[in-house]
């Protein structure tokens, strides 16, 4: 029986073979790779991945689709986890993981944050996302799309916007343009915040009022900050600070015992 796309699961199925091939070429799967696909749906990417891989793990929230997948491939080729990817302990799936997915747009940002703590176990991530989300992920300081998402993800990943995907490549077509992004976790030698929690808190607070001056947004912290060491003016706007400056700012507050 044909599957009726379910809106609540953000189901827009890829049906353009040219786009599928372009994505598979970008991923360049090798037989022994430990690949995890989030949201396999009707197998548009699953099938060409399985053509190249010894084994694939998929996470699918829609139980009907998960059942179809279990029927289509033996367990030793395909492991199907029928669950919400937001509930899955990706760390238990191994290391050197390569994550791929045409992500449901309604949960794409929570999923990106869900995967972040597992970055040490991940080799790379390739996602088809709403283009507007990739614009924010890859935006540079002092540009319109630079946001909390840009800072939080750029602190952990090298990200490359690979190419755009037209709505007509999907059935049903979404109302927005999509694009493909590659995310590679940065090495241990990266500049890291002393406290991930404090860093997240500072970035969230700074971008809660992105048009205001930092000294106003950070109010009670303003006089405690060594602005010179930060190489920033208290009158700057949050979107003018680089990722490194946000890390330095949160480190200053941690060193003074303001945040932990
Ligand atoms: N990969 C397929 C393709 O390219 O045609 C399907 C893409 S469709 C945009 C998103 C898929 O993710 C659907 O199969 C949907 O059921 C599944 N999905 C939605 N939310 C999910 C979640 N939280 N966890 C796991 N899968 C989810």
JSON list of C-alpha atoms in Angstrom, two decimals, residues 40-41 60-71 80-83:
[
{"chain": "A", "resi": 40, "resn": "UNK", "atom": "CA", "xyz": [15.07, 7.00, 6.50]},
{"chain": "A", "resi": 41, "resn": "UNK", "atom": "CA", "xyz": [11.42, 7.33, 5.45]},
{"chain": "A", "resi": 60, "resn": "UNK", "atom": "CA", "xyz": [12.78, 6.17, 12.32]},
{"chain": "A", "resi": 61, "resn": "UNK", "atom": "CA", "xyz": [9.95, 7.56, 14.47]},
{"chain": "A", "resi": 62, "resn": "UNK", "atom": "CA", "xyz": [7.15, 6.34, 12.18]},
{"chain": "A", "resi": 63, "resn": "UNK", "atom": "CA", "xyz": [6.43, 2.74, 13.22]},
{"chain": "A", "resi": 64, "resn": "UNK", "atom": "CA", "xyz": [4.82, 1.83, 9.88]},
{"chain": "A", "resi": 65, "resn": "UNK", "atom": "CA", "xyz": [7.91, 2.97, 7.98]},
{"chain": "A", "resi": 66, "resn": "UNK", "atom": "CA", "xyz": [10.20, 1.25, 10.49]},
{"chain": "A", "resi": 67, "resn": "UNK", "atom": "CA", "xyz": [8.24, -2.00, 9.91]},
{"chain": "A", "resi": 68, "resn": "UNK", "atom": "CA", "xyz": [8.61, -1.68, 6.12]},
{"chain": "A", "resi": 69, "resn": "UNK", "atom": "CA", "xyz": [12.36, -1.24, 6.52]},
{"chain": "A", "resi": 70, "resn": "UNK", "atom": "CA", "xyz": [12.61, -4.33, 8.74]},
{"chain": "A", "resi": 71, "resn": "UNK", "atom": "CA", "xyz": [10.77, -6.33, 6.09]},
{"chain": "A", "resi": 80, "resn": "UNK", "atom": "CA", "xyz": [16.18, -0.37, 12.58]},
{"chain": "A", "resi": 81, "resn": "UNK", "atom": "CA", "xyz": [15.63, 1.68, 15.75]},
{"chain": "A", "resi": 82, "resn": "UNK", "atom": "CA", "xyz": [11.93, 2.60, 15.82]},
{"chain": "A", "resi": 83, "resn": "UNK", "atom": "CA", "xyz": [12.08, 5.67, 18.06]}
]
